[in-house]
Each structure stands twice: as structure tokens, then as C-alpha cells.
Amino acid sequence: MDPYNSGNPLGLGPRHRKPKRKYFAKLFILMALILLPLGGYIVYQYLTSTQQQADVKSVQSLQEVPTPNLDKARVEKWNGITKKVAYLTFEDGPTALTSDILKSLKEQEVKATFFLIGSNINEQPDVVRSMAKAGHYIGPHSETHDYDTLYKKKQYVPEMLRVQKQINQLTNHSPLLTRPPYGSTPGITKSIAKEIEQAKLRVWDWSIDSMDWYYKDSAKEVANTVISRAEGPVEIILLHEQPQTLQALPAIVAGLKKKGYQFSIYDEDFHVPYNFAKFSNL
């Protein structure tokens, strides 16, 4: 017997065939029969995966690719600091002072929201066009500004829709936001609120009254009133097109900026109900 083959686990060198070695051939055949289906399955999975990758690469149109539904959302905080927004809202225009107000806002790089009266629009259509071109929001403030007509005779919606049409003819936009003369309470009742909702209009009152109608001879008092009352993260400021308001405007803007406020116009895509009557549908 070859000494290199005797007791050698690695099987180095020549070895004699023995009858019992036939079992290895049978075992090999058995293993092959077991592994053949498994190998076929692995090959099948590989080919399928390759085809799927080729199918993905063959997509040519963006419409064939599913995209996530991304909804717009407000950014309320930035680096842990609560966002503070001030809305300057002017009533009763356009007037002889509107152009000067627009000039002052431009100098301070601030946009505002204007609520206009129908008869005044007819007198100064070019000013309304300039207002829209400058990027300010323009909304209806009625035709008559008369309490009994608007609320007791329930002409709020008809008047606002007519003013909306006037604005659209000059700006190509039909504004949804209205400012109720004298505020929403007690004039806007549940029945009027339902009419407003059906007309797809909205209502905004104010969180700060500048008192510019009271301090007729003091721009300083107007500015102090606005700045001292601005405390919340969102403030809607009532202003009128008056000389004292125009004079107070730079101080108001500077004071609110110092308190951390940014200025914005009303955004129809992010309407938040704010009315004294607390109608959630407005």
C-alpha cells in the first residue's frame, strides 16, 4: 500500500479503489438532484430582478413615475423662534392719499391689504391698477358703507359681489376676502353668514385698531397705539387712508420690525377665520 495514501485525510497521492467508494458516486448524484432545482430558482430570481431594473430604466414619461403628494404648509417657527406676522390693512380707499401710501410702502419694502369702496374705485381706476401691479392684496369694502343697507336690509353679499366684479375688471382677479364696515358684529347674523359662505366669500376683522380715526391730529399716538398693542404671533392692523396714518406709517413699520414682525398680504391659500362674530365658516 502506498504510504502516502494510508490514513491521509487529504487524499494526497495515489489510492486504491475499494468497493465502498461507490457510495460517493451515488451521494454525488443525490446532491446534484437536490441542488439542481435550487440553482434553477436562483437563476430565475436573478433574471427577474435584471428585467425589473431594465423596466425601470425604460420609463420615459414623468407621468409614469409616481410622485409623493406634497401639501403646502405654513412655517410657524424657524430655528426655534416663533414666526410673527403683521398684516397692514387699509380701509375706505382709494382716496387722494392712496398714491402717497403706496409710495411710502414701496420705500419701506412692505406690502399691504387694501379694502376698497365701489364708488371710489370708479373715481380712481388707475390707482387700483397700480396697487395690484405693486403686489398688494385688494378686497371689497362694500358700495355704500351704510350699516342699515348692508346688515338690516341684508345687502352685504350683493354689494361685495359687485365690488368684487369691479376689482376683477381692473386687475383680472376676483378677491375672496371682504372687510365688513363697522366690523362683523353685531351686523353679520347667522343668515348673512350663510349667504357669505354660499357666495364663497370670506370675512376678516382686525386684532389691532390703530385708533387713527380718533387721533386725528397725532401721528405719534397712532404709531404708539399699533406698536404697543402688537403682542401676538399674528396681528391684523386696522388703518384708514388718513393724513395722520400716512405720517405714522414709517414709525409703525420700524416699530413692528424692531419687535420681530414680518409683513405680509392676505393669502387666499392660507385663510384663517378671524371675525368678531366667530363664524368658523367665514
PDB file of C-alpha atoms in Angstrom:
ATOM      1  CA  MET A   1       0.000   0.000   0.000  1.00  0.00           C
ATOM      2  CA  ASP A   2       1.213   3.457  -0.796  1.00  0.00           C
ATOM      3  CA  PRO A   3       2.383   5.010   2.492  1.00  0.00           C
ATOM      4  CA  TYR A   4       1.260   8.473   1.359  1.00  0.00           C
ATOM      5  CA  ASN A   5      -2.302   7.279   0.948  1.00  0.00           C
ATOM      6  CA  SER A   6      -2.694   5.325   4.164  1.00  0.00           C
ATOM      7  CA  GLY A   7      -4.502   7.410   6.804  1.00  0.00           C
ATOM      8  CA  ASN A   8      -4.118  10.619   4.773  1.00  0.00           C
ATOM      9  CA  PRO A   9      -7.267  12.813   5.247  1.00  0.00           C
ATOM     10  CA  LEU A  10      -6.424  14.984   2.285  1.00  0.00           C
ATOM     11  CA  GLY A  11      -6.136  12.049  -0.054  1.00  0.00           C
ATOM     12  CA  LEU A  12      -2.733  13.019  -1.378  1.00  0.00           C
ATOM     13  CA  GLY A  13      -1.013  10.568  -3.692  1.00  0.00           C
ATOM     14  CA  PRO A  14      -2.498   7.559  -5.474  1.00  0.00           C
ATOM     15  CA  ARG A  15      -5.125   5.495  -3.733  1.00  0.00           C
ATOM     16  CA  HIS A  16      -6.623   2.099  -4.474  1.00  0.00           C
ATOM     17  CA  ARG A  17     -10.300   1.898  -5.383  1.00  0.00           C
ATOM     18  CA  LYS A  18     -12.404  -0.036  -2.950  1.00  0.00           C
ATOM     19  CA  PRO A  19     -16.000  -1.196  -3.400  1.00  0.00           C
ATOM     20  CA  LYS A  20     -17.271   1.124  -0.664  1.00  0.00           C
ATOM     21  CA  ARG A  21     -16.134   4.149  -2.649  1.00  0.00           C
ATOM     22  CA  LYS A  22     -19.148   3.582  -4.974  1.00  0.00           C
ATOM     23  CA  TYR A  23     -21.302   5.230  -2.362  1.00  0.00           C
ATOM     24  CA  PHE A  24     -19.601   8.567  -3.105  1.00  0.00           C
ATOM     25  CA  ALA A  25     -20.882   8.462  -6.688  1.00  0.00           C
ATOM     26  CA  LYS A  26     -24.394   7.782  -5.525  1.00  0.00           C
ATOM     27  CA  LEU A  27     -24.147  10.574  -2.955  1.00  0.00           C
ATOM     28  CA  PHE A  28     -22.913  12.985  -5.622  1.00  0.00           C
ATOM     29  CA  ILE A  29     -25.871  12.150  -7.872  1.00  0.00           C
ATOM     30  CA  LEU A  30     -28.273  12.628  -4.969  1.00  0.00           C
ATOM     31  CA  MET A  31     -26.763  16.010  -4.085  1.00  0.00           C
ATOM     32  CA  ALA A  32     -26.956  17.082  -7.721  1.00  0.00           C
ATOM     33  CA  LEU A  33     -30.649  16.206  -7.850  1.00  0.00           C
ATOM     34  CA  ILE A  34     -31.235  18.283  -4.705  1.00  0.00           C
ATOM     35  CA  LEU A  35     -29.179  21.292  -5.759  1.00  0.00           C
ATOM     36  CA  LEU A  36     -30.366  21.458  -9.373  1.00  0.00           C
ATOM     37  CA  PRO A  37     -33.850  22.898  -8.566  1.00  0.00           C
ATOM     38  CA  LEU A  38     -32.302  25.325  -6.074  1.00  0.00           C
ATOM     39  CA  GLY A  39     -29.833  26.549  -8.669  1.00  0.00           C
ATOM     40  CA  GLY A  40     -32.625  26.997 -11.173  1.00  0.00           C
ATOM     41  CA  TYR A  41     -34.607  29.081  -8.695  1.00  0.00           C
ATOM     42  CA  ILE A  42     -31.589  31.329  -8.037  1.00  0.00           C
ATOM     43  CA  VAL A  43     -31.059  31.852 -11.773  1.00  0.00           C
ATOM     44  CA  TYR A  44     -34.759  32.657 -12.212  1.00  0.00           C
ATOM     45  CA  GLN A  45     -34.674  35.290  -9.455  1.00  0.00           C
ATOM     46  CA  TYR A  46     -31.582  36.890 -10.951  1.00  0.00           C
ATOM     47  CA  LEU A  47     -33.126  37.135 -14.410  1.00  0.00           C
ATOM     48  CA  THR A  48     -36.378  38.549 -12.986  1.00  0.00           C
ATOM     49  CA  SER A  49     -34.509  41.215 -10.987  1.00  0.00           C
ATOM     50  CA  THR A  50     -32.486  42.198 -14.047  1.00  0.00           C
ATOM     51  CA  GLN A  51     -35.659  42.586 -16.103  1.00  0.00           C
ATOM     52  CA  GLN A  52     -37.314  44.765 -13.448  1.00  0.00           C
ATOM     53  CA  GLN A  53     -34.304  47.057 -13.393  1.00  0.00           C
ATOM     54  CA  ALA A  54     -34.437  47.322 -17.159  1.00  0.00           C
ATOM     55  CA  ASP A  55     -38.146  48.177 -16.978  1.00  0.00           C
ATOM     56  CA  VAL A  56     -37.465  50.992 -14.501  1.00  0.00           C
ATOM     57  CA  LYS A  57     -34.761  52.447 -16.731  1.00  0.00           C
ATOM     58  CA  SER A  58     -37.084  52.330 -19.730  1.00  0.00           C
ATOM     59  CA  VAL A  59     -39.606  54.808 -18.204  1.00  0.00           C
ATOM     60  CA  GLN A  60     -39.543  57.905 -20.382  1.00  0.00           C
ATOM     61  CA  SER A  61     -42.533  59.986 -19.225  1.00  0.00           C
ATOM     62  CA  LEU A  62     -42.661  61.742 -15.850  1.00  0.00           C
ATOM     63  CA  GLN A  63     -46.354  60.894 -15.709  1.00  0.00           C
ATOM     64  CA  GLU A  64     -45.425  57.225 -15.424  1.00  0.00           C
ATOM     65  CA  VAL A  65     -43.384  57.849 -12.293  1.00  0.00           C
ATOM     66  CA  PRO A  66     -45.386  58.018  -9.043  1.00  0.00           C
ATOM     67  CA  THR A  67     -44.749  61.231  -7.105  1.00  0.00           C
ATOM     68  CA  PRO A  68     -45.479  61.983  -3.455  1.00  0.00           C
ATOM     69  CA  ASN A  69     -48.381  64.250  -2.552  1.00  0.00           C
ATOM     70  CA  LEU A  70     -46.743  67.344  -1.080  1.00  0.00           C
ATOM     71  CA  ASP A  71     -49.200  69.680   0.646  1.00  0.00           C
ATOM     72  CA  LYS A  72     -48.284  73.305   1.238  1.00  0.00           C
ATOM     73  CA  ALA A  73     -47.871  74.187   4.885  1.00  0.00           C
ATOM     74  CA  ARG A  74     -47.075  77.248   6.907  1.00  0.00           C
ATOM     75  CA  VAL A  75     -43.704  77.601   8.582  1.00  0.00           C
ATOM     76  CA  GLU A  76     -44.655  78.738  12.080  1.00  0.00           C
ATOM     77  CA  LYS A  77     -41.175  78.503  13.586  1.00  0.00           C
ATOM     78  CA  TRP A  78     -37.646  78.970  12.303  1.00  0.00           C
ATOM     79  CA  ASN A  79     -34.656  77.947  14.411  1.00  0.00           C
ATOM     80  CA  GLY A  80     -36.952  77.711  17.418  1.00  0.00           C
ATOM     81  CA  ILE A  81     -38.249  81.285  17.069  1.00  0.00           C
ATOM     82  CA  THR A  82     -41.983  81.757  16.579  1.00  0.00           C
ATOM     83  CA  LYS A  83     -42.805  83.476  13.318  1.00  0.00           C
ATOM     84  CA  LYS A  84     -44.510  86.846  13.859  1.00  0.00           C
ATOM     85  CA  VAL A  85     -46.572  88.286  11.017  1.00  0.00           C
ATOM     86  CA  ALA A  86     -48.257  91.688  10.747  1.00  0.00           C
ATOM     87  CA  TYR A  87     -50.949  92.474   8.197  1.00  0.00           C
ATOM     88  CA  LEU A  88     -51.387  96.170   7.454  1.00  0.00           C
ATOM     89  CA  THR A  89     -54.977  96.619   6.250  1.00  0.00           C
ATOM     90  CA  PHE A  90     -56.252  99.921   4.839  1.00  0.00           C
ATOM     91  CA  GLU A  91     -59.967 100.762   4.531  1.00  0.00           C
ATOM     92  CA  ASP A  92     -62.123 103.175   2.524  1.00  0.00           C
ATOM     93  CA  GLY A  93     -59.854 103.711  -0.487  1.00  0.00           C
ATOM     94  CA  PRO A  94     -58.876 104.604  -2.983  1.00  0.00           C
ATOM     95  CA  THR A  95     -58.603 108.237  -1.890  1.00  0.00           C
ATOM     96  CA  ALA A  96     -56.435 111.232  -2.687  1.00  0.00           C
ATOM     97  CA  LEU A  97     -53.846 109.789  -0.270  1.00  0.00           C
ATOM     98  CA  THR A  98     -53.626 106.303  -1.800  1.00  0.00           C
ATOM     99  CA  SER A  99     -50.756 107.123  -4.150  1.00  0.00           C
ATOM    100  CA  ASP A 100     -48.710 108.553  -1.266  1.00  0.00           C
ATOM    101  CA  ILE A 101     -49.445 105.493   0.867  1.00  0.00           C
ATOM    102  CA  LEU A 102     -48.324 103.225  -1.967  1.00  0.00           C
ATOM    103  CA  LYS A 103     -45.139 105.273  -2.337  1.00  0.00           C
ATOM    104  CA  SER A 104     -44.392 105.031   1.391  1.00  0.00           C
ATOM    105  CA  LEU A 105     -44.945 101.264   1.392  1.00  0.00           C
ATOM    106  CA  LYS A 106     -42.634 100.890  -1.596  1.00  0.00           C
ATOM    107  CA  GLU A 107     -39.892 102.872   0.124  1.00  0.00           C
ATOM    108  CA  GLN A 108     -40.142 100.588   3.152  1.00  0.00           C
ATOM    109  CA  GLU A 109     -40.438  97.450   1.002  1.00  0.00           C
ATOM    110  CA  VAL A 110     -43.718  96.421   2.644  1.00  0.00           C
ATOM    111  CA  LYS A 111     -46.911  95.017   1.120  1.00  0.00           C
ATOM    112  CA  ALA A 112     -50.389  95.721   2.493  1.00  0.00           C
ATOM    113  CA  THR A 113     -54.014  94.661   2.107  1.00  0.00           C
ATOM    114  CA  PHE A 114     -56.476  97.270   0.835  1.00  0.00           C
ATOM    115  CA  PHE A 115     -60.267  97.140   1.209  1.00  0.00           C
ATOM    116  CA  LEU A 116     -61.908  99.418  -1.347  1.00  0.00           C
ATOM    117  CA  ILE A 117     -65.304 101.077  -1.716  1.00  0.00           C
ATOM    118  CA  GLY A 118     -67.073 100.669  -5.051  1.00  0.00           C
ATOM    119  CA  SER A 119     -67.743 104.345  -5.761  1.00  0.00           C
ATOM    120  CA  ASN A 120     -64.126 105.254  -5.000  1.00  0.00           C
ATOM    121  CA  ILE A 121     -62.888 102.600  -7.415  1.00  0.00           C
ATOM    122  CA  ASN A 122     -64.787 104.272 -10.243  1.00  0.00           C
ATOM    123  CA  GLU A 123     -63.121 107.582  -9.476  1.00  0.00           C
ATOM    124  CA  GLN A 124     -59.537 106.264  -9.476  1.00  0.00           C
ATOM    125  CA  PRO A 125     -59.237 103.100 -11.603  1.00  0.00           C
ATOM    126  CA  ASP A 126     -55.584 103.797 -12.443  1.00  0.00           C
ATOM    127  CA  VAL A 127     -54.659 103.853  -8.768  1.00  0.00           C
ATOM    128  CA  VAL A 128     -56.291 100.443  -8.319  1.00  0.00           C
ATOM    129  CA  ARG A 129     -54.271  99.068 -11.231  1.00  0.00           C
ATOM    130  CA  SER A 130     -51.077 100.486  -9.703  1.00  0.00           C
ATOM    131  CA  MET A 131     -51.985  98.941  -6.362  1.00  0.00           C
ATOM    132  CA  ALA A 132     -52.383  95.491  -7.922  1.00  0.00           C
ATOM    133  CA  LYS A 133     -49.233  95.843 -10.022  1.00  0.00           C
ATOM    134  CA  ALA A 134     -47.228  96.637  -6.875  1.00  0.00           C
ATOM    135  CA  GLY A 135     -48.302  93.307  -5.354  1.00  0.00           C
ATOM    136  CA  HIS A 136     -50.783  94.444  -2.725  1.00  0.00           C
ATOM    137  CA  TYR A 137     -53.965  92.488  -1.958  1.00  0.00           C
ATOM    138  CA  ILE A 138     -57.231  94.246  -2.881  1.00  0.00           C
ATOM    139  CA  GLY A 139     -60.570  93.256  -1.369  1.00  0.00           C
ATOM    140  CA  PRO A 140     -64.145  94.666  -1.317  1.00  0.00           C
ATOM    141  CA  HIS A 141     -65.350  97.004   1.430  1.00  0.00           C
ATOM    142  CA  SER A 142     -68.911  97.428   0.115  1.00  0.00           C
ATOM    143  CA  GLU A 143     -70.526 100.053  -2.129  1.00  0.00           C
ATOM    144  CA  THR A 144     -72.481 102.163   0.350  1.00  0.00           C
ATOM    145  CA  HIS A 145     -70.636 101.640   3.649  1.00  0.00           C
ATOM    146  CA  ASP A 146     -74.107 102.028   5.171  1.00  0.00           C
ATOM    147  CA  TYR A 147     -74.936  99.901   8.203  1.00  0.00           C
ATOM    148  CA  ASP A 148     -78.684  99.630   7.646  1.00  0.00           C
ATOM    149  CA  THR A 149     -78.314  98.784   3.973  1.00  0.00           C
ATOM    150  CA  LEU A 150     -75.631  96.168   4.486  1.00  0.00           C
ATOM    151  CA  TYR A 151     -76.979  94.406   7.558  1.00  0.00           C
ATOM    152  CA  LYS A 152     -80.610  95.239   8.238  1.00  0.00           C
ATOM    153  CA  LYS A 153     -81.544  95.068   4.536  1.00  0.00           C
ATOM    154  CA  LYS A 154     -79.115  92.175   4.016  1.00  0.00           C
ATOM    155  CA  GLN A 155     -77.255  93.729   1.103  1.00  0.00           C
ATOM    156  CA  TYR A 156     -73.810  92.662   2.328  1.00  0.00           C
ATOM    157  CA  VAL A 157     -73.272  89.884  -0.216  1.00  0.00           C
ATOM    158  CA  PRO A 158     -74.802  91.662  -3.237  1.00  0.00           C
ATOM    159  CA  GLU A 159     -72.690  94.776  -2.618  1.00  0.00           C
ATOM    160  CA  MET A 160     -69.478  92.816  -2.045  1.00  0.00           C
ATOM    161  CA  LEU A 161     -70.003  90.789  -5.221  1.00  0.00           C
ATOM    162  CA  ARG A 162     -70.481  93.937  -7.283  1.00  0.00           C
ATOM    163  CA  VAL A 163     -67.296  95.473  -5.881  1.00  0.00           C
ATOM    164  CA  GLN A 164     -65.521  92.158  -6.497  1.00  0.00           C
ATOM    165  CA  LYS A 165     -66.539  92.437 -10.152  1.00  0.00           C
ATOM    166  CA  GLN A 166     -65.199  96.000 -10.335  1.00  0.00           C
ATOM    167  CA  ILE A 167     -61.850  94.866  -8.949  1.00  0.00           C
ATOM    168  CA  ASN A 168     -61.719  91.957 -11.379  1.00  0.00           C
ATOM    169  CA  GLN A 169     -62.276  94.247 -14.348  1.00  0.00           C
ATOM    170  CA  LEU A 170     -59.200  96.265 -13.357  1.00  0.00           C
ATOM    171  CA  THR A 171     -56.903  93.534 -12.009  1.00  0.00           C
ATOM    172  CA  ASN A 172     -58.117  90.247 -13.566  1.00  0.00           C
ATOM    173  CA  HIS A 173     -58.532  88.832 -10.064  1.00  0.00           C
ATOM    174  CA  SER A 174     -61.765  88.208  -8.138  1.00  0.00           C
ATOM    175  CA  PRO A 175     -60.797  88.628  -4.477  1.00  0.00           C
ATOM    176  CA  LEU A 176     -62.480  86.436  -1.881  1.00  0.00           C
ATOM    177  CA  LEU A 177     -61.679  88.405   1.276  1.00  0.00           C
ATOM    178  CA  THR A 178     -64.066  91.164   2.391  1.00  0.00           C
ATOM    179  CA  ARG A 179     -63.827  93.664   5.229  1.00  0.00           C
ATOM    180  CA  PRO A 180     -67.208  94.409   6.873  1.00  0.00           C
ATOM    181  CA  PRO A 181     -67.785  98.111   7.540  1.00  0.00           C
ATOM    182  CA  TYR A 182     -68.003  98.716  11.328  1.00  0.00           C
ATOM    183  CA  GLY A 183     -66.847  95.141  11.961  1.00  0.00           C
ATOM    184  CA  SER A 184     -68.696  91.856  11.705  1.00  0.00           C
ATOM    185  CA  THR A 185     -70.620  92.207  14.974  1.00  0.00           C
ATOM    186  CA  PRO A 186     -73.442  92.672  15.501  1.00  0.00           C
ATOM    187  CA  GLY A 187     -74.261  93.208  11.825  1.00  0.00           C
ATOM    188  CA  ILE A 188     -73.417  89.796  10.367  1.00  0.00           C
ATOM    189  CA  THR A 189     -76.066  87.394  11.607  1.00  0.00           C
ATOM    190  CA  LYS A 190     -76.181  83.633  11.049  1.00  0.00           C
ATOM    191  CA  SER A 191     -78.355  84.074   7.961  1.00  0.00           C
ATOM    192  CA  ILE A 192     -75.971  86.634   6.430  1.00  0.00           C
ATOM    193  CA  ALA A 193     -73.015  84.422   7.324  1.00  0.00           C
ATOM    194  CA  LYS A 194     -74.655  81.572   5.416  1.00  0.00           C
ATOM    195  CA  GLU A 195     -75.112  83.832   2.384  1.00  0.00           C
ATOM    196  CA  ILE A 196     -71.450  84.866   2.584  1.00  0.00           C
ATOM    197  CA  GLU A 197     -70.375  81.210   2.694  1.00  0.00           C
ATOM    198  CA  GLN A 198     -72.612  80.299  -0.247  1.00  0.00           C
ATOM    199  CA  ALA A 199     -71.074  83.150  -2.248  1.00  0.00           C
ATOM    200  CA  LYS A 200     -67.626  81.705  -1.385  1.00  0.00           C
ATOM    201  CA  LEU A 201     -66.590  84.980   0.215  1.00  0.00           C
ATOM    202  CA  ARG A 202     -64.590  85.408   3.415  1.00  0.00           C
ATOM    203  CA  VAL A 203     -64.523  87.948   6.216  1.00  0.00           C
ATOM    204  CA  TRP A 204     -61.648  89.485   8.140  1.00  0.00           C
ATOM    205  CA  ASP A 205     -61.959  91.893  11.053  1.00  0.00           C
ATOM    206  CA  TRP A 206     -58.844  93.113  12.915  1.00  0.00           C
ATOM    207  CA  SER A 207     -56.830  92.339  16.020  1.00  0.00           C
ATOM    208  CA  ILE A 208     -55.452  95.878  16.487  1.00  0.00           C
ATOM    209  CA  ASP A 209     -57.366  99.105  15.971  1.00  0.00           C
ATOM    210  CA  SER A 210     -54.819 101.835  15.223  1.00  0.00           C
ATOM    211  CA  MET A 211     -57.300 104.458  16.505  1.00  0.00           C
ATOM    212  CA  ASP A 212     -56.318 106.662  13.574  1.00  0.00           C
ATOM    213  CA  TRP A 213     -59.976 107.711  13.367  1.00  0.00           C
ATOM    214  CA  TYR A 214     -59.677 109.021  16.941  1.00  0.00           C
ATOM    215  CA  TYR A 215     -56.176 110.552  16.961  1.00  0.00           C
ATOM    216  CA  LYS A 216     -56.849 112.833  14.022  1.00  0.00           C
ATOM    217  CA  ASP A 217     -54.041 115.254  14.851  1.00  0.00           C
ATOM    218  CA  SER A 218     -51.390 112.917  16.233  1.00  0.00           C
ATOM    219  CA  ALA A 219     -49.447 110.517  14.045  1.00  0.00           C
ATOM    220  CA  LYS A 220     -47.323 109.713  17.099  1.00  0.00           C
ATOM    221  CA  GLU A 221     -50.310 108.386  19.042  1.00  0.00           C
ATOM    222  CA  VAL A 222     -51.399 106.292  16.070  1.00  0.00           C
ATOM    223  CA  ALA A 223     -47.951 104.694  15.808  1.00  0.00           C
ATOM    224  CA  ASN A 224     -47.668 104.153  19.575  1.00  0.00           C
ATOM    225  CA  THR A 225     -51.091 102.509  19.676  1.00  0.00           C
ATOM    226  CA  VAL A 226     -50.196  99.965  16.996  1.00  0.00           C
ATOM    227  CA  ILE A 227     -46.716  99.171  18.287  1.00  0.00           C
ATOM    228  CA  SER A 228     -47.694  98.867  21.948  1.00  0.00           C
ATOM    229  CA  ARG A 229     -50.648  96.557  21.194  1.00  0.00           C
ATOM    230  CA  ALA A 230     -48.707  94.202  18.918  1.00  0.00           C
ATOM    231  CA  GLU A 231     -48.050  91.148  21.081  1.00  0.00           C
ATOM    232  CA  GLY A 232     -49.414  88.083  19.291  1.00  0.00           C
ATOM    233  CA  PRO A 233     -47.737  85.939  16.602  1.00  0.00           C
ATOM    234  CA  VAL A 234     -50.277  87.241  14.059  1.00  0.00           C
ATOM    235  CA  GLU A 235     -51.678  90.781  14.099  1.00  0.00           C
ATOM    236  CA  ILE A 236     -54.251  92.237  11.680  1.00  0.00           C
ATOM    237  CA  ILE A 237     -53.979  96.016  11.921  1.00  0.00           C
ATOM    238  CA  LEU A 238     -56.868  98.349  11.092  1.00  0.00           C
ATOM    239  CA  LEU A 239     -55.790 101.515   9.279  1.00  0.00           C
ATOM    240  CA  HIS A 240     -57.613 104.181   7.295  1.00  0.00           C
ATOM    241  CA  GLU A 241     -56.421 106.390   4.471  1.00  0.00           C
ATOM    242  CA  GLN A 242     -55.973 109.466   6.625  1.00  0.00           C
ATOM    243  CA  PRO A 243     -53.144 112.083   6.828  1.00  0.00           C
ATOM    244  CA  GLN A 244     -52.166 111.023  10.357  1.00  0.00           C
ATOM    245  CA  THR A 245     -51.992 107.393   9.220  1.00  0.00           C
ATOM    246  CA  LEU A 246     -49.724 108.237   6.308  1.00  0.00           C
ATOM    247  CA  GLN A 247     -47.431 110.199   8.642  1.00  0.00           C
ATOM    248  CA  ALA A 248     -47.372 107.373  11.183  1.00  0.00           C
ATOM    249  CA  LEU A 249     -46.678 104.620   8.641  1.00  0.00           C
ATOM    250  CA  PRO A 250     -42.830 104.710   8.723  1.00  0.00           C
ATOM    251  CA  ALA A 251     -42.817 104.620  12.519  1.00  0.00           C
ATOM    252  CA  ILE A 252     -45.341 101.747  12.562  1.00  0.00           C
ATOM    253  CA  VAL A 253     -43.251  99.670  10.169  1.00  0.00           C
ATOM    254  CA  ALA A 254     -39.998 100.399  12.003  1.00  0.00           C
ATOM    255  CA  GLY A 255     -41.516  99.673  15.408  1.00  0.00           C
ATOM    256  CA  LEU A 256     -43.072  96.374  14.351  1.00  0.00           C
ATOM    257  CA  LYS A 257     -39.856  95.250  12.658  1.00  0.00           C
ATOM    258  CA  LYS A 258     -37.986  96.004  15.877  1.00  0.00           C
ATOM    259  CA  LYS A 259     -40.425  93.704  17.698  1.00  0.00           C
ATOM    260  CA  GLY A 260     -39.640  90.928  15.235  1.00  0.00           C
ATOM    261  CA  TYR A 261     -42.605  91.161  12.881  1.00  0.00           C
ATOM    262  CA  GLN A 262     -42.569  90.356   9.197  1.00  0.00           C
ATOM    263  CA  PHE A 263     -45.130  91.939   6.899  1.00  0.00           C
ATOM    264  CA  SER A 264     -47.433  90.046   4.599  1.00  0.00           C
ATOM    265  CA  ILE A 265     -50.558  90.415   2.499  1.00  0.00           C
ATOM    266  CA  TYR A 266     -53.617  88.236   2.874  1.00  0.00           C
ATOM    267  CA  ASP A 267     -53.086  84.819   1.276  1.00  0.00           C
ATOM    268  CA  GLU A 268     -56.209  83.103  -0.078  1.00  0.00           C
ATOM    269  CA  ASP A 269     -54.442  79.712   0.054  1.00  0.00           C
ATOM    270  CA  PHE A 270     -53.949  80.002   3.825  1.00  0.00           C
ATOM    271  CA  HIS A 271     -57.179  81.534   5.072  1.00  0.00           C
ATOM    272  CA  VAL A 272     -57.570  81.574   8.841  1.00  0.00           C
ATOM    273  CA  PRO A 273     -61.019  82.724  10.045  1.00  0.00           C
ATOM    274  CA  TYR A 274     -60.755  85.929  12.043  1.00  0.00           C
ATOM    275  CA  ASN A 275     -64.038  87.676  12.713  1.00  0.00           C
ATOM    276  CA  PHE A 276     -65.599  89.109  15.838  1.00  0.00           C
ATOM    277  CA  ALA A 277     -68.720  87.006  15.313  1.00  0.00           C
ATOM    278  CA  LYS A 278     -66.506  83.873  15.452  1.00  0.00           C
ATOM    279  CA  PHE A 279     -68.145  82.190  12.484  1.00  0.00           C
ATOM    280  CA  SER A 280     -65.802  79.334  11.547  1.00  0.00           C
ATOM    281  CA  ASN A 281     -67.278  79.142   8.023  1.00  0.00           C
ATOM    282  CA  LEU A 282     -66.112  82.675   7.207  1.00  0.00           C
TER     283      LEU A 282
END
